[in-house]
Structure formats: structure tokens, C-alpha cells
Short mmCIF file of C-alpha atoms and ligand atoms in Angstrom, two decimals:
data_model
loop_
_atom_site.label_atom_id
_atom_site.label_comp_id
_atom_site.label_asym_id
_atom_site.label_seq_id
_atom_site.Cartn_x
_atom_site.Cartn_y
_atom_site.Cartn_z
CA MET A 1 73.58 118.71 68.55
CA SER A 2 76.58 120.11 70.33
CA ARG A 3 78.75 121.05 67.33
CA ASP A 4 77.84 124.74 67.61
CA LYS A 5 79.28 124.81 71.13
CA ASN A 6 82.56 123.12 70.20
CA PRO A 7 85.32 125.65 70.97
CA LEU A 8 87.38 124.09 68.16
CA LEU A 9 85.05 125.76 65.65
CA ASP A 10 87.26 128.83 66.20
CA PRO A 11 89.92 128.58 63.45
CA LYS A 12 92.34 130.73 65.50
CA ARG A 13 92.71 127.69 67.80
CA HIS A 14 93.85 125.46 64.94
CA GLY A 15 97.37 124.61 63.83
CA PRO A 16 98.61 126.08 60.56
CA ALA A 17 97.96 122.92 58.51
CA THR A 18 94.31 122.83 59.63
CA GLN A 19 93.93 126.57 59.02
CA MET A 20 95.23 126.18 55.48
CA VAL A 21 92.70 123.42 54.68
CA HIS A 22 89.59 124.93 56.31
CA GLY A 23 90.27 128.59 57.16
CA GLY A 24 88.01 131.22 55.66
CA GLY A 25 85.80 128.57 54.01
CA LYS A 26 82.18 129.54 53.36
CA ARG A 27 79.61 127.14 51.93
CA SER A 28 76.80 128.08 49.56
CA PRO A 29 73.31 126.59 50.14
CA PHE A 30 74.49 123.52 48.15
CA ASN A 31 76.94 122.60 50.95
CA GLU A 32 79.79 121.78 48.57
CA THR A 33 82.94 120.28 50.14
CA SER A 34 85.49 122.11 48.02
CA GLU A 35 85.23 125.90 47.89
CA ALA A 36 82.97 127.19 45.09
CA ILE A 37 84.16 129.47 42.28
CA PHE A 38 81.90 132.51 42.06
CA LEU A 39 82.53 133.58 38.46
CA ASN A 40 80.14 136.51 38.50
CA SER A 41 80.84 140.20 38.13
CA GLY A 42 77.64 141.58 39.68
CA TYR A 43 74.98 140.78 42.29
CA SER A 44 71.22 141.29 42.34
CA TYR A 45 69.28 142.55 45.35
CA PRO A 46 65.97 141.47 46.86
CA SER A 47 64.72 145.09 46.97
CA SER A 48 65.61 148.67 46.12
CA GLU A 49 65.93 149.42 49.81
CA HIS A 50 68.43 146.58 50.19
CA ALA A 51 70.49 148.10 47.35
CA GLU A 52 70.30 151.53 49.01
CA LEU A 53 71.54 150.17 52.37
CA LEU A 54 74.29 148.24 50.61
CA PHE A 55 75.62 151.35 48.90
CA GLN A 56 75.52 153.18 52.23
CA ASN A 57 77.89 150.47 53.60
CA LYS A 58 75.19 149.43 56.08
CA LEU A 59 75.24 145.73 55.15
CA PRO A 60 78.68 144.47 56.15
CA GLY A 61 79.85 141.41 54.24
CA ALA A 62 77.31 141.90 51.43
CA HIS A 63 78.56 142.08 47.85
CA ASN A 64 77.78 144.58 45.11
CA TYR A 65 80.53 144.26 42.48
CA SER A 66 83.37 141.78 42.00
CA ARG A 67 86.00 144.46 41.36
CA PHE A 68 86.19 144.87 45.14
CA ALA A 69 84.31 141.96 46.71
CA ASN A 70 83.68 138.38 45.61
CA PRO A 71 82.95 135.33 47.81
CA THR A 72 85.79 133.19 46.39
CA VAL A 73 88.27 136.05 46.77
CA ASP A 74 86.93 136.67 50.32
CA MET A 75 87.73 133.07 51.24
CA PHE A 76 91.30 133.46 49.99
CA GLN A 77 91.76 136.74 51.88
CA ASP A 78 90.35 135.28 55.10
CA ARG A 79 92.50 132.14 54.91
CA MET A 80 95.62 134.25 54.38
CA ALA A 81 94.69 136.59 57.25
CA LEU A 82 94.44 133.56 59.52
CA ILE A 83 97.92 132.20 58.74
CA GLU A 84 99.43 135.72 58.93
CA GLY A 85 97.70 136.58 62.21
CA ALA A 86 96.35 139.71 60.44
CA GLU A 87 92.99 141.35 61.05
CA ALA A 88 92.27 141.62 57.33
CA GLY A 89 93.68 141.29 53.81
CA ARG A 90 92.96 142.34 50.23
CA ALA A 91 93.93 140.23 47.23
CA PHE A 92 95.34 141.57 43.95
CA ALA A 93 95.92 140.41 40.38
CA SER A 94 99.67 139.92 40.99
CA GLY A 95 102.35 140.45 43.60
CA MET A 96 103.39 143.68 41.91
CA ALA A 97 99.80 144.97 41.97
CA ALA A 98 99.76 144.25 45.73
CA VAL A 99 103.08 146.04 46.35
CA THR A 100 102.19 149.03 44.13
CA ASN A 101 98.89 149.40 45.97
CA ALA A 102 100.49 149.07 49.42
CA VAL A 103 103.11 151.72 48.59
CA MET A 104 101.10 154.21 46.53
CA SER A 105 98.05 154.15 48.84
CA GLN A 106 100.26 155.38 51.72
CA VAL A 107 101.99 158.38 50.11
CA ARG A 108 101.23 161.65 48.38
CA ALA A 109 103.33 164.34 46.65
CA GLY A 110 105.88 165.79 49.09
CA ASP A 111 106.31 162.55 51.05
CA HIS A 112 109.50 160.49 51.27
CA ILE A 113 110.12 156.72 51.25
CA VAL A 114 113.11 154.87 52.70
CA ALA A 115 113.72 151.39 51.29
CA ALA A 116 116.40 148.73 51.37
CA GLN A 117 118.41 148.71 48.13
CA ALA A 118 118.26 144.92 47.75
CA LEU A 119 114.68 144.56 46.49
CA PHE A 120 112.84 142.46 43.93
CA GLY A 121 113.23 144.28 40.58
CA GLY A 122 109.63 145.46 40.27
CA CYS A 123 109.50 146.66 43.89
CA ARG A 124 112.71 148.63 43.41
CA TYR A 125 111.21 150.21 40.27
CA VAL A 126 108.06 151.32 42.13
CA VAL A 127 110.09 152.98 44.90
CA GLU A 128 113.05 154.31 42.87
CA ASP A 129 111.50 155.27 39.49
CA TYR A 130 107.73 155.35 39.72
CA ALA A 131 106.97 157.11 43.02
CA PRO A 132 109.34 160.06 42.27
CA ARG A 133 107.33 160.82 39.10
CA PHE A 134 104.49 161.81 41.42
CA GLY A 135 106.62 163.93 43.74
CA VAL A 136 107.43 161.18 46.24
CA GLU A 137 111.20 161.03 46.80
CA SER A 138 112.94 157.88 47.92
CA THR A 139 116.24 156.90 49.53
CA LEU A 140 117.67 153.41 49.13
CA VAL A 141 119.98 152.10 51.85
CA ASP A 142 122.03 149.00 52.63
CA GLY A 143 119.39 147.14 54.66
CA ARG A 144 121.78 144.96 56.67
CA ASP A 145 122.42 147.70 59.23
CA PRO A 146 119.28 149.26 60.81
CA GLU A 147 121.30 152.44 61.50
CA ASN A 148 121.25 153.13 57.75
CA PHE A 149 117.45 153.47 57.93
CA ALA A 150 117.69 155.77 60.95
CA ARG A 151 120.14 158.03 59.08
CA ALA A 152 117.92 158.21 55.98
CA MET A 153 114.72 159.21 57.82
CA ARG A 154 113.41 162.73 57.18
CA PRO A 155 110.55 164.67 58.74
CA ASN A 156 108.41 163.84 55.66
CA THR A 157 109.25 160.10 55.59
CA LYS A 158 105.91 158.28 55.55
CA LEU A 159 106.97 154.81 54.55
CA VAL A 160 109.76 152.29 54.98
CA PHE A 161 109.77 149.34 52.58
CA ILE A 162 111.84 146.18 53.01
CA GLU A 163 112.10 142.63 51.79
CA THR A 164 113.80 140.00 53.97
CA PRO A 165 115.52 137.74 53.11
CA THR A 166 116.35 139.61 49.93
CA ASN A 167 116.40 138.35 46.37
CA PRO A 168 118.82 136.84 45.33
CA THR A 169 121.53 137.25 47.98
CA LEU A 170 119.39 136.29 50.99
CA GLU A 171 120.58 139.21 53.10
CA LEU A 172 118.44 139.95 56.13
CA VAL A 173 116.89 143.13 57.44
CA ASP A 174 116.14 143.27 61.18
CA ILE A 175 112.36 143.74 61.01
CA LYS A 176 111.87 144.70 64.65
CA ALA A 177 114.71 147.24 64.69
CA VAL A 178 113.50 148.85 61.45
CA ALA A 179 109.86 148.89 62.65
CA ASP A 180 110.96 150.75 65.79
CA ILE A 181 112.90 153.31 63.70
CA ALA A 182 109.96 153.80 61.30
CA HIS A 183 107.47 154.26 64.13
CA ALA A 184 109.73 156.65 66.04
CA HIS A 185 109.50 158.90 62.94
CA GLY A 186 105.76 158.41 62.45
CA ALA A 187 106.29 156.27 59.33
CA LYS A 188 104.75 152.91 58.46
CA LEU A 189 106.69 149.74 57.65
CA ILE A 190 105.79 147.44 54.74
CA VAL A 191 107.48 144.02 54.58
CA ASP A 192 107.51 141.93 51.39
CA ASN A 193 107.55 138.47 53.01
CA VAL A 194 107.78 136.20 49.94
CA PHE A 195 111.17 134.67 50.66
CA SER A 196 110.43 133.52 54.20
CA THR A 197 106.73 132.62 53.66
CA ALA A 198 103.77 133.24 55.95
CA LEU A 199 104.63 130.10 57.90
CA TYR A 200 108.15 130.92 58.96
CA GLN A 201 108.33 134.69 59.48
CA LYS A 202 105.71 136.89 61.17
CA PRO A 203 106.41 140.55 60.28
CA LEU A 204 103.22 141.88 61.93
CA GLN A 205 104.30 140.40 65.28
CA LEU A 206 107.69 142.08 64.81
CA GLY A 207 106.07 145.48 64.28
CA ALA A 208 105.35 145.75 60.52
CA ASP A 209 102.19 147.64 59.54
CA LEU A 210 101.55 145.86 56.24
CA VAL A 211 102.79 142.57 54.80
CA THR A 212 102.73 141.80 51.07
CA TYR A 213 103.00 138.55 49.12
CA SER A 214 103.30 137.54 45.55
CA ALA A 215 100.82 134.63 45.74
CA THR A 216 102.32 133.53 42.41
CA LYS A 217 105.15 132.00 44.41
CA HIS A 218 104.70 129.53 47.31
CA ILE A 219 100.96 130.20 47.75
CA ASP A 220 100.05 128.83 44.32
CA GLY A 221 103.31 126.90 44.39
CA GLN A 222 102.53 124.94 41.27
CA GLY A 223 103.34 127.45 38.54
CA ARG A 224 99.75 128.12 37.45
CA VAL A 225 98.45 131.60 38.26
CA LEU A 226 99.52 135.11 39.27
CA GLY A 227 98.19 136.71 42.43
CA GLY A 228 99.09 138.98 45.32
CA ILE A 229 97.84 140.01 48.73
CA VAL A 230 98.32 142.81 51.29
CA LEU A 231 97.62 142.04 54.97
CA GLY A 232 97.44 144.19 58.10
CA SER A 233 95.12 145.91 60.56
CA LYS A 234 91.41 146.32 59.80
CA ALA A 235 91.88 150.10 59.83
CA LEU A 236 94.56 150.11 57.11
CA ILE A 237 93.14 147.30 54.99
CA GLU A 238 89.50 148.38 55.04
CA GLY A 239 90.57 152.02 54.67
CA ASP A 240 93.43 153.00 52.32
CA ILE A 241 94.09 149.56 50.81
CA HIS A 242 90.45 148.72 50.06
CA THR A 243 89.75 152.16 48.64
CA PHE A 244 92.77 152.04 46.33
CA LEU A 245 91.85 148.53 45.13
CA ARG A 246 88.21 149.48 44.64
CA GLN A 247 89.00 152.62 42.65
CA THR A 248 91.99 151.42 40.61
CA GLY A 249 90.84 147.83 40.01
CA ALA A 250 93.90 145.50 40.03
CA THR A 251 91.50 142.79 41.22
CA LEU A 252 92.31 139.11 41.66
CA SER A 253 89.97 136.99 39.50
CA ALA A 254 87.67 134.54 41.30
CA PHE A 255 89.16 131.69 39.29
CA ASN A 256 92.70 132.56 40.36
CA ALA A 257 91.53 132.99 43.96
CA TRP A 258 90.12 129.46 43.79
CA VAL A 259 93.41 128.07 42.43
CA LEU A 260 95.23 129.85 45.29
CA LEU A 261 92.78 128.39 47.85
CA LYS A 262 93.61 124.94 46.50
CA GLY A 263 97.30 125.86 46.73
CA LEU A 264 96.88 126.83 50.37
CA GLU A 265 95.43 123.40 51.24
CA THR A 266 98.91 121.93 50.74
CA TYR A 267 100.87 125.08 51.73
CA GLU A 268 102.12 123.89 55.14
CA LEU A 269 103.04 120.45 53.77
CA ARG A 270 104.86 121.84 50.74
CA ILE A 271 106.78 124.60 52.51
CA ARG A 272 107.89 122.22 55.25
CA GLN A 273 109.11 119.64 52.73
CA MET A 274 110.80 122.24 50.50
CA THR A 275 112.53 123.83 53.50
CA ASP A 276 113.78 120.42 54.72
CA SER A 277 115.22 119.82 51.24
CA ALA A 278 116.75 123.32 50.97
CA GLU A 279 118.58 122.68 54.27
CA LYS A 280 119.92 119.37 52.93
CA VAL A 281 121.03 120.93 49.63
CA ALA A 282 122.76 123.82 51.44
CA ALA A 283 124.59 121.37 53.72
CA ALA A 284 125.63 119.21 50.75
CA LEU A 285 127.06 122.15 48.77
CA ALA A 286 128.81 123.92 51.68
CA GLY A 287 132.52 123.14 51.47
CA HIS A 288 132.34 121.77 47.90
CA PRO A 289 135.65 122.76 46.22
CA LYS A 290 133.90 124.42 43.25
CA VAL A 291 131.44 126.40 45.39
CA ASN A 292 132.95 129.63 46.74
CA ARG A 293 129.99 130.41 48.93
CA VAL A 294 126.63 128.93 49.94
CA ILE A 295 124.13 131.51 51.14
CA TYR A 296 121.37 130.07 53.33
CA PRO A 297 119.90 132.00 56.29
CA HIS A 298 119.88 129.08 58.74
CA HIS A 299 123.36 127.84 57.77
CA PRO A 300 125.95 128.83 60.42
CA SER A 301 128.13 130.41 57.69
CA HIS A 302 125.47 133.08 56.96
CA PRO A 303 126.88 136.48 58.07
CA GLN A 304 123.58 137.26 59.83
CA TYR A 305 123.01 133.79 61.27
CA GLU A 306 122.06 135.13 64.74
CA LEU A 307 119.40 137.41 63.29
CA ALA A 308 118.16 134.62 61.00
CA LYS A 309 117.65 132.36 64.01
CA ARG A 310 115.89 135.15 65.89
CA GLN A 311 113.40 136.36 63.28
CA MET A 312 112.91 133.39 60.93
CA LEU A 313 111.42 130.16 62.29
CA ARG A 314 113.14 128.31 59.45
CA GLY A 315 115.66 129.13 56.75
CA SER A 316 113.62 129.58 53.50
CA THR A 317 113.06 127.33 50.48
CA LEU A 318 115.69 129.32 48.55
CA LEU A 319 119.45 129.32 48.62
CA SER A 320 122.14 130.94 46.53
CA ILE A 321 125.61 129.77 45.59
CA ASP A 322 128.61 131.50 44.04
CA VAL A 323 130.62 129.33 41.66
CA GLY A 324 133.20 132.02 40.78
CA SER A 325 132.36 133.07 37.22
CA GLN A 326 129.49 133.46 34.77
CA GLU A 327 131.00 130.69 32.65
CA ALA A 328 130.97 128.27 35.59
CA ALA A 329 127.41 129.32 36.48
CA PHE A 330 126.19 128.70 32.91
CA THR A 331 128.01 125.35 32.67
CA LEU A 332 126.47 124.18 35.94
CA SER A 333 122.93 125.30 35.00
CA ASP A 334 123.17 123.86 31.49
CA SER A 335 124.26 120.42 32.81
CA LEU A 336 121.25 119.86 35.10
CA ALA A 337 118.70 117.12 34.41
CA VAL A 338 116.04 117.63 37.12
CA ILE A 339 116.38 121.30 38.09
CA LEU A 340 114.91 123.65 35.47
CA ILE A 341 116.33 127.01 34.38
CA SER A 342 113.63 129.51 35.33
CA ASN A 343 113.35 132.84 37.14
CA ASN A 344 110.19 131.83 39.04
CA LEU A 345 110.40 130.56 42.63
CA GLY A 346 108.44 128.77 45.34
CA ASP A 347 107.35 126.14 42.81
CA ALA A 348 106.94 122.37 43.22
CA LYS A 349 109.63 122.11 40.56
CA SER A 350 113.17 123.11 41.54
CA LEU A 351 114.29 126.15 39.56
CA ILE A 352 117.71 127.73 39.07
CA THR A 353 118.42 131.22 37.79
CA HIS A 354 121.49 133.35 37.01
CA PRO A 355 120.37 136.76 38.35
CA ARG A 356 123.11 138.81 36.64
CA THR A 357 121.85 137.94 33.13
CA THR A 358 118.11 137.62 33.89
CA THR A 359 116.23 139.19 36.83
CA HIS A 360 118.98 141.74 37.54
CA ALA A 361 120.10 142.41 33.94
CA ARG A 362 118.34 145.81 33.94
CA LEU A 363 120.57 147.15 36.72
CA THR A 364 124.05 148.60 36.15
CA GLU A 365 127.05 146.47 37.11
CA ASP A 366 127.82 148.88 39.97
CA VAL A 367 124.36 148.44 41.48
CA ARG A 368 124.57 144.68 40.97
CA LEU A 369 127.89 144.39 42.78
CA GLU A 370 126.62 146.72 45.53
CA THR A 371 123.77 144.24 46.14
CA GLY A 372 125.98 141.14 45.87
CA VAL A 373 124.87 139.98 42.41
CA THR A 374 128.25 138.65 41.30
CA PRO A 375 128.92 136.95 37.92
CA GLY A 376 129.11 133.50 39.54
CA LEU A 377 125.91 133.80 41.60
CA LEU A 378 123.07 131.30 41.07
CA ARG A 379 119.78 131.32 42.94
CA LEU A 380 118.12 127.98 43.57
CA SER A 381 114.45 127.60 44.47
CA VAL A 382 114.12 124.13 46.00
CA GLY A 383 111.00 122.19 45.00
CA LEU A 384 109.29 118.97 45.99
CA GLU A 385 111.51 116.43 44.24
CA SER A 386 113.46 113.85 46.29
CA PRO A 387 116.28 115.85 47.89
CA ASP A 388 118.80 113.14 46.95
CA ASP A 389 117.97 113.67 43.27
CA LEU A 390 118.50 117.43 43.60
CA ILE A 391 121.85 116.96 45.31
CA ALA A 392 122.98 114.39 42.71
CA ASP A 393 121.90 116.77 39.92
CA LEU A 394 123.91 119.67 41.40
CA LEU A 395 127.00 117.52 42.11
CA TYR A 396 126.93 116.27 38.50
CA GLY A 397 126.63 119.88 37.26
CA LEU A 398 129.55 120.97 39.45
CA ASP A 399 131.68 118.11 38.06
CA GLN A 400 131.21 119.63 34.59
CA VAL A 401 132.55 123.01 35.72
C1 PLP B 501 107.69 137.65 42.52
C2 PLP B 501 107.89 138.67 43.53
C3 PLP B 501 107.17 139.88 43.48
C4 PLP B 501 106.20 140.21 42.37
O1 PLP B 501 105.15 139.30 42.28
P1 PLP B 501 104.36 138.96 40.91
O2 PLP B 501 103.30 138.03 41.35
O3 PLP B 501 105.37 138.37 39.97
O4 PLP B 501 103.82 140.25 40.39
C5 PLP B 501 107.40 140.82 44.49
N1 PLP B 501 108.29 140.58 45.47
C6 PLP B 501 109.00 139.42 45.56
C7 PLP B 501 109.97 139.23 46.67
C8 PLP B 501 108.83 138.43 44.59
O5 PLP B 501 109.53 137.30 44.67
#
């Protein structure tokens, strides 16, 4: 048998679609085809000496408690590490658990964080409200100009946190420029990569130290479970990140890890299709008399189009439009037949949300306008429906405005 010598056994040599079907897979002695769900909290050992070695960390890859290691969760982490080009990853119960862990495991009282001001609500809360309670100050800057990060850096800055493209205005942050600024000051860069997906933007290659995902979004992609993951170097992941997960316990359940593994099998196919459709929808709405502005990173009208072409392989499954007023935005949303009103994203179902009155309602109007959340802004997460149906739905809704 020559299978063992086949160089194509190395998953790093596979294309992304193959990696997402097979990567990280481990079979139990039953040789099941689909990945098994290990719904067990503990593990038993063949001998006391085995247990002793395990607790001395002398048996790499062995399991002793599912709070910090479980075979189904391992498979999910390994598959994600493969697509990200990361040395390692750790999964969490939600995207926010992943972000909180990534941030809080890197700082201590007296440190300082610099972050872009346009952040997902929960992420902004962790940096702006939560970290300062423990003596970690933060400065939020307009992320579109890297110079703003350079100006905000202090001798005690340990961390820079960004999201690009941002929610919901799809502004970009230049990952490479910000990574260089962070590193010049001895700080680490964390990138929340949800909006561009692991397929179409590679923050680690651009200099980021850690990448986070809400797996709830495109990775599940079918509106079923919550999950999150942090990816990076072996040193960071097996050190700070693993220790924080192990001791604070925001663990991803084996069942959810299994659902996410099934989601990843169709990840490449879904993201490609959804991105194709998002491009078509953006093109169809650009220039419509009732649409003041279409925001889509790979549309030539995007103010950072050059950067979008440089750092994003494709233009995201999300787009935003401004229809002028909250009344127009509500009328449009309320007239739709196929697209659902929901604040989730990355789903097989197309979803539309009015950020000002939902995801960004907690912020003051000043902060909202500062980050581009105008009364007429709608964010659209493009799903897997026929793109012609989505365009017809939106054109009908616009006719009602
Ligand atoms: C959804 C989301 C999160 C939080 O993830 P949850 O799984 O909902 O906890 C963080 N960042 C971004 C950009 C998101 O879209």
C-alpha cells in the first residue's frame, strides 16, 4: 500500500474547499466517515502513572477534561487553523467569549489598549467599558487613517484591536500599516476578521498576532449555534490563550463544535456563492434614485477601494445602503418578502437590519454619526437565495419608499 507515502496526505497542500471538508479530521477506532461527537466531560486513564504524566503535560495531545480539551473541539480548532494558516487555535462558547479572552489575556492593570472606534458593540464594550474597570485604559481612534493609531500609542500600550471591514459601515483599516505601528511600539495586534471571512482576508500574513471569529456567523452559517475561535502562533495560543480558557472556562461544547465542523464542510461553497450575490446586489442598487449610497468594499465607489483590493481577496458577503431617512429605511425593510429583518449575519438566509435602532441603539447619536450610522443606513447580509430574487425583493421595497 502506497497511501502512506502520498504527499497529498498533507492537508497544507490542499485547496481551501478540500481543507474545509477533511482538515483536522480524526477517526475513532470505529472509522466513522462523518466526525464523531465526543459528548463526554472527563477521560479515564489506563494507569495512575499515565494520569501523573498527563498532569505533568508530558503526554501531548492527550485529554484530561473537556473544559480545555475535547476531540470534537480539537477537530474544529485544527480545521480552522488550516484555513487561517495559523499554527494553532482555541475555540470558545461564542464570538464575544473569544474576543474577551484574546483581549483580557494580553493585558494587566497599568496597560493601555488602542482600538478603532468602529467596532462590533460587544467588542467596543470590552475595550471601552470593561477593561478600564481593571485598570486598563483604552483610546478609540478613527481607524481609516493608520496615523491615528500611531498618535494614540503610549509607552504602556500592549494591544491594538481592530475589525475590518467594520460593522455596519464597512470602513477598512489597513492591517499591515497598523501591525507595523503596533510592533514598533512592542504591542500586539488582534484582528476581528468576521466581515471578510477566513477565505478572503489573511490578517496573520499581514502581520496580525491574533485573529478572532464569531463562528456564529459564516462558520455555522445556518443560524443554529453560537461559537468563537482565536487563532495565532503556537506560543500565544498554547500559552496565554489556552491558560485563560482553561482557568475561566468559556468552553465551546462538543455538540456545537460538531455543528461548526459540518458548517465548515460547505464554508468555501457558501462564502463564494454569497459573495458573488453580494457583488450583484451592490451593482444593482448603485445608482438607484432612492439609494443615496451603496457601501461595498470591492465596488469602485468605496472610498478605500484601493486598500480593499489590496488586502481583501473579495468584497465580503455584507453591504450597506443609505436610503436617506429612518422612515424610508423602515418602509423598505417592512416591504420585503424574501429578506428577513434580523441583526444576525453570515447566514444562508438574507438578513437586513437598521443599525441605528437595533445593534447601535445603545450608543449616543454623536457616537453613531461619528461612526457613520446614519438614520437611513441599512445593513444587508446576503444569503444563499437566487440573487435575482434578492434584487427583485429590494427593488420592490425601494418602490414603496
Ligand atoms: C457577532 C460578532 C461578534 C460576537 O460574536 P457572538 O458569537 O455573537 O458572541 C464579534 N465581532 C463581530 C464582528 C461580530 O459580527
